[in-house]
Structures are given as structure tokens and as C-alpha cells.
PDB file of C-alpha atoms in Angstrom:
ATOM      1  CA  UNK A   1      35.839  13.501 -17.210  1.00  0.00           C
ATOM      2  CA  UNK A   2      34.390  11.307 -14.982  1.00  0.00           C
ATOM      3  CA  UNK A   3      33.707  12.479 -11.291  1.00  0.00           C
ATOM      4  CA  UNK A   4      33.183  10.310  -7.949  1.00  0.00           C
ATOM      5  CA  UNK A   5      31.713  11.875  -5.017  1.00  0.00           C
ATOM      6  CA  UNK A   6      31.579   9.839  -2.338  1.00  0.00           C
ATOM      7  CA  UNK A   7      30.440   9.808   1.187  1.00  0.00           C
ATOM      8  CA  UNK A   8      30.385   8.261   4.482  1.00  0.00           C
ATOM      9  CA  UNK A   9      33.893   6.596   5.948  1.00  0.00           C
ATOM     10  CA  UNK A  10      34.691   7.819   9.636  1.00  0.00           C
ATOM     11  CA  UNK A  11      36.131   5.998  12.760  1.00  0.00           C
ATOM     12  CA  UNK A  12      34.529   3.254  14.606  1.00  0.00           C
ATOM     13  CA  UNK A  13      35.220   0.282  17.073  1.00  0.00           C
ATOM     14  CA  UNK A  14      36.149  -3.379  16.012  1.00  0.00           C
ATOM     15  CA  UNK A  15      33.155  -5.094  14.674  1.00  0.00           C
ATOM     16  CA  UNK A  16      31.034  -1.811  13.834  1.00  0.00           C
ATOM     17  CA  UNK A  17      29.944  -0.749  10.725  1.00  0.00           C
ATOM     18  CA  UNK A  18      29.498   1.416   8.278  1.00  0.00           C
ATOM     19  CA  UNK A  19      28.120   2.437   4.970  1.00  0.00           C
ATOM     20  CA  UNK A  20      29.657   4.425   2.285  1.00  0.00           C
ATOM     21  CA  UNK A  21      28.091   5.996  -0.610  1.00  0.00           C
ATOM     22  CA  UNK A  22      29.469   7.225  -4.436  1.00  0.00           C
ATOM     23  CA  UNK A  23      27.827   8.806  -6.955  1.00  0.00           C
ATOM     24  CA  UNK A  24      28.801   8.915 -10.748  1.00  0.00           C
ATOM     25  CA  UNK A  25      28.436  12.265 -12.615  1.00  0.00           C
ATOM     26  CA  UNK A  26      28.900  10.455 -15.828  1.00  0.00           C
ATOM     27  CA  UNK A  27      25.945  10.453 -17.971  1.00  0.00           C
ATOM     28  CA  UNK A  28      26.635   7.173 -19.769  1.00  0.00           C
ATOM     29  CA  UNK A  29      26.631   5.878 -16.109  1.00  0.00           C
ATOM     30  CA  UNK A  30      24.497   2.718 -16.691  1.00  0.00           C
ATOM     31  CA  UNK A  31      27.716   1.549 -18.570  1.00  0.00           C
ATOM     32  CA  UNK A  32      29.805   1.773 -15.996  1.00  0.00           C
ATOM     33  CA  UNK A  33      31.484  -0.320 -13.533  1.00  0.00           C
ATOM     34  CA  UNK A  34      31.239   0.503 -10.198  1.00  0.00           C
ATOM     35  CA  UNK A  35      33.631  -0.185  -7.106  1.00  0.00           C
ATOM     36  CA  UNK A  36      35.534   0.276  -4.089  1.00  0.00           C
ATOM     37  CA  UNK A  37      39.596   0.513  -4.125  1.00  0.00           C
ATOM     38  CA  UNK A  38      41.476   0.934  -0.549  1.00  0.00           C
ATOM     39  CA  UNK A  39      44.907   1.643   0.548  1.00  0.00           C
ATOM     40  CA  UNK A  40      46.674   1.748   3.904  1.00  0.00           C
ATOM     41  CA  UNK A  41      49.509   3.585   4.751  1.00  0.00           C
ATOM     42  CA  UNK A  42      53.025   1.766   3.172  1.00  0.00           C
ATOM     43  CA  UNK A  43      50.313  -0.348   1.403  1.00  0.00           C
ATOM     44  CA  UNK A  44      49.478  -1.024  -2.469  1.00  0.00           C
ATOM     45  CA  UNK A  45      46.210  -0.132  -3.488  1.00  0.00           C
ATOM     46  CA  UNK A  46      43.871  -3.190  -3.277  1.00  0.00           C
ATOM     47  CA  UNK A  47      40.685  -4.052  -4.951  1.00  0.00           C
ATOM     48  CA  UNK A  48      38.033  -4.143  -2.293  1.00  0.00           C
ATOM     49  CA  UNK A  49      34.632  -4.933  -4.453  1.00  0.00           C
ATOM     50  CA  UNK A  50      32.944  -4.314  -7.618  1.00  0.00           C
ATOM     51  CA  UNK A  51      30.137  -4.621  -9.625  1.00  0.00           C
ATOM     52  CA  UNK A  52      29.598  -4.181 -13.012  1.00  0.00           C
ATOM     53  CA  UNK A  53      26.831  -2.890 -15.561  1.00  0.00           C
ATOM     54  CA  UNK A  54      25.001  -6.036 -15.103  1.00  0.00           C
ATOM     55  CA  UNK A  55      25.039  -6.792 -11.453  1.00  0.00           C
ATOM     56  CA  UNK A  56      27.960  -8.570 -11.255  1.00  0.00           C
ATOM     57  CA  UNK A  57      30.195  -8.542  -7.984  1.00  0.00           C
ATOM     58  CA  UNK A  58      33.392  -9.623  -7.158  1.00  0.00           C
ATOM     59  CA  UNK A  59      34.920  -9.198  -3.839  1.00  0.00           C
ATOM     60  CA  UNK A  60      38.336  -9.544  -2.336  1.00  0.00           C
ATOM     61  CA  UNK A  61      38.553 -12.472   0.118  1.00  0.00           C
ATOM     62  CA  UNK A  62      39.302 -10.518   3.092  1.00  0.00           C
ATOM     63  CA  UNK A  63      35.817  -8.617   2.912  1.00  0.00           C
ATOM     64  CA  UNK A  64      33.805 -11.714   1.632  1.00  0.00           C
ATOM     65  CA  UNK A  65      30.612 -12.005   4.117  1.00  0.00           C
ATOM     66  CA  UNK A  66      31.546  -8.584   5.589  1.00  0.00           C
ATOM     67  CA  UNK A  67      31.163  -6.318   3.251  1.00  0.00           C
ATOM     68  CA  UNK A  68      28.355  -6.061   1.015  1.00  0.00           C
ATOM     69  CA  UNK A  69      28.533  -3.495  -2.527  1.00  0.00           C
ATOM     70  CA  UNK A  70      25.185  -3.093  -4.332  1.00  0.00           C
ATOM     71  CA  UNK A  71      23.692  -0.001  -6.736  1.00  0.00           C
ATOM     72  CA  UNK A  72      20.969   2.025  -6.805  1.00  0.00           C
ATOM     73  CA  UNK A  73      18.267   1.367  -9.683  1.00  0.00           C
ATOM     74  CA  UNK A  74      19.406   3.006 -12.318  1.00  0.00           C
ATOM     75  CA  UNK A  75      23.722   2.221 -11.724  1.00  0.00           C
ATOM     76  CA  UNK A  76      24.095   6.395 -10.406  1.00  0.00           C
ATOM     77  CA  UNK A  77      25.166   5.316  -6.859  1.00  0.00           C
ATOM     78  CA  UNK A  78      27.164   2.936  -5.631  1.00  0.00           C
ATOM     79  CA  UNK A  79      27.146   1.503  -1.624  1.00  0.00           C
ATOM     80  CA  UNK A  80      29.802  -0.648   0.551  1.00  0.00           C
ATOM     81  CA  UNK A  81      28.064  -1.990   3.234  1.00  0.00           C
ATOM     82  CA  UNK A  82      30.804  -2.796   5.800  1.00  0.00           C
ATOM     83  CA  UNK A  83      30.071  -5.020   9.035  1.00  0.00           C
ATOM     84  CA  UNK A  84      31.817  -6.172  11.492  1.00  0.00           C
ATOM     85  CA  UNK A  85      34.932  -4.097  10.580  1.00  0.00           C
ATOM     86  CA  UNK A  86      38.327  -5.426  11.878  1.00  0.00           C
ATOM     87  CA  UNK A  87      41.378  -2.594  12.620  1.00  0.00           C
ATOM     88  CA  UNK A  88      43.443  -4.223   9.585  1.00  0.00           C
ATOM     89  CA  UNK A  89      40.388  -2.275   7.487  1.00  0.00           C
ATOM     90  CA  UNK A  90      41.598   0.683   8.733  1.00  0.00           C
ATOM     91  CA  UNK A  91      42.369   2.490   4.905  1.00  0.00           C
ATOM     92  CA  UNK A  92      41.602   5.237   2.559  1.00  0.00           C
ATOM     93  CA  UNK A  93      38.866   3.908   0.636  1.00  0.00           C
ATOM     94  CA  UNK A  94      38.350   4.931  -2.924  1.00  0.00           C
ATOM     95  CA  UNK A  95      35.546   5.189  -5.360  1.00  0.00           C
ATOM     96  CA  UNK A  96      36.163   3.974  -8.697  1.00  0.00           C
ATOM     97  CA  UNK A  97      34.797   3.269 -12.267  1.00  0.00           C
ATOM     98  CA  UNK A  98      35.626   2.197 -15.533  1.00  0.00           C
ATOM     99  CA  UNK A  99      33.745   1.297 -18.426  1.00  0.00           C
ATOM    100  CA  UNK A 100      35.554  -2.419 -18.379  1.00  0.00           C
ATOM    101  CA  UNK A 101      35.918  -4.522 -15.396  1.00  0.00           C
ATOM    102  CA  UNK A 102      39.300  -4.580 -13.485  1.00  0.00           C
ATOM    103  CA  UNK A 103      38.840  -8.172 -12.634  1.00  0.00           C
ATOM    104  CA  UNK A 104      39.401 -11.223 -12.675  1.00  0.00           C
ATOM    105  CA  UNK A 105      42.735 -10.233 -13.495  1.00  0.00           C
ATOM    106  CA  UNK A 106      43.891  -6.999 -11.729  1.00  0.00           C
ATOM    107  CA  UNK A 107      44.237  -3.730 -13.127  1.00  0.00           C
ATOM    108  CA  UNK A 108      43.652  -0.169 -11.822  1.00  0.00           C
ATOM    109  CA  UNK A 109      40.371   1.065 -12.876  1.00  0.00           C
ATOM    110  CA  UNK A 110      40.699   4.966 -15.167  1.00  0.00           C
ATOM    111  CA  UNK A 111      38.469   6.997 -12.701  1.00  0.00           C
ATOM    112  CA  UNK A 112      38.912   7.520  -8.814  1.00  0.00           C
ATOM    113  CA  UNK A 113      36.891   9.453  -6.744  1.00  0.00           C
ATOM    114  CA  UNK A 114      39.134  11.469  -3.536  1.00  0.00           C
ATOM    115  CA  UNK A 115      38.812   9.042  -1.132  1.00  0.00           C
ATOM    116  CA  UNK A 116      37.384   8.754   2.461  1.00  0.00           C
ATOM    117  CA  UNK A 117      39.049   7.355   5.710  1.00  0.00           C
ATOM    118  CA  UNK A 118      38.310   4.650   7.494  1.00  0.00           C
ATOM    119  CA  UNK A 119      39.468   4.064  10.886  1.00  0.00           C
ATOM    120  CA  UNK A 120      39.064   1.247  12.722  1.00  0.00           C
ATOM    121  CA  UNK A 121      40.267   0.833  16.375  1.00  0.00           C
ATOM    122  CA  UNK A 122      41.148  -2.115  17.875  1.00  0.00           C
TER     123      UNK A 122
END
């Protein structure tokens, strides 16, 4: 069973930032995809970014040259790098991973971590 801690999330202004943080218990880790799911309230879940077991991203075109996923050396942790956060971000954001990428075409990755809030205000 694969567990996602993750860490970070919290409420800030329009056009802050901030930084969240998951780490894979797996030990076959380095095989893993990586990535960031949200969902609002009365939303579907939406793929946010994600990076696979070779370094490559994909990001959803609302976040593109906001947000900013990248891995730690050895594929354990996994960051979002949000800027300049808009109140339409405002979502539960969930860590997720999968041995197989969920993109190009969409799927829901087999792991999620328990989510963290984000909270943007306007």
C-alpha cells in the first residue's frame, strides 16, 4: 500500500505563494510517478501537475508559469511550487502516484495522499 504524506497548503492573499511537499513511503519509489490532483468544492477532481520517473512534467494550463513541480534526488519527495496564486486556486490539493502516467490522456492516478487546503482570498 502506497502512502502520501504531504505537507504545506494554508491560506494566503492573491498573488502569494506557497510550497507544498509529499513524500512516498513506497520503496520502489524511483518508479513512480509523482503529482499533484486538486478539487474545489462542487468541482471534479483536476490534474494539476506531474512528473514522472524520468523527469518528465506535464502541467494543466491554468497553472502553466505559476506553478512549478520538481523532485528531490532520488524521486522520495515531491514539491508544487505555487506563485502568484489566484482565489479560483482555492482547492483541496492532493498528492498522488502511480506507477504509469495519468497523462496525456486523463485518468485518476491508484494512490492519493489525504489532501491539504488551499485557500486563497481574493
Amino acid at each position: 500500500q502506497v502512502q502520501l504524506l504531504e505537507s504545506g497548503g494554508g491560506s494566503v492573499p492573491a498573488g502569494g505563494s506557497l510550497r507544498l511537499s509529499c513524500t512516498i513511503s513506497e520503496l520502489s519509489y524511483p518508479k513512480y510517478c509523482l503529482g499533484w490532483f486538486r478539487q474545489a468544492p462542487g468541482k471534479e477532481r483536476e490534474a494539476v501537475a506531474g512528473i514522472d520517473s524520468n523527469g518528465d512534467i506535464d502541467y494543466a494550463d491554468f497553472v502553466k508559469g505559476r506553478f512549478t513541480i520538481s523532485k528531490d534526488s532520488v524521486g522520495r519527495i515531491v514539491y508544487l511550487q505555487m506563485n502568484d496564486l489566484k482565489p479560483e486556486d482555492t482547492a483541496m490539493y492532493y498528492c498522488v502516484a502511480d506507477l504509469w502516467r495519468w497523462w496525456p490522456i486523463f485518468r485518476l492516478p491508484h494512490s492519493w495522499g489525504q489532501g491539504t487546503q488551499i485557500t486563497v482570498s481574493s
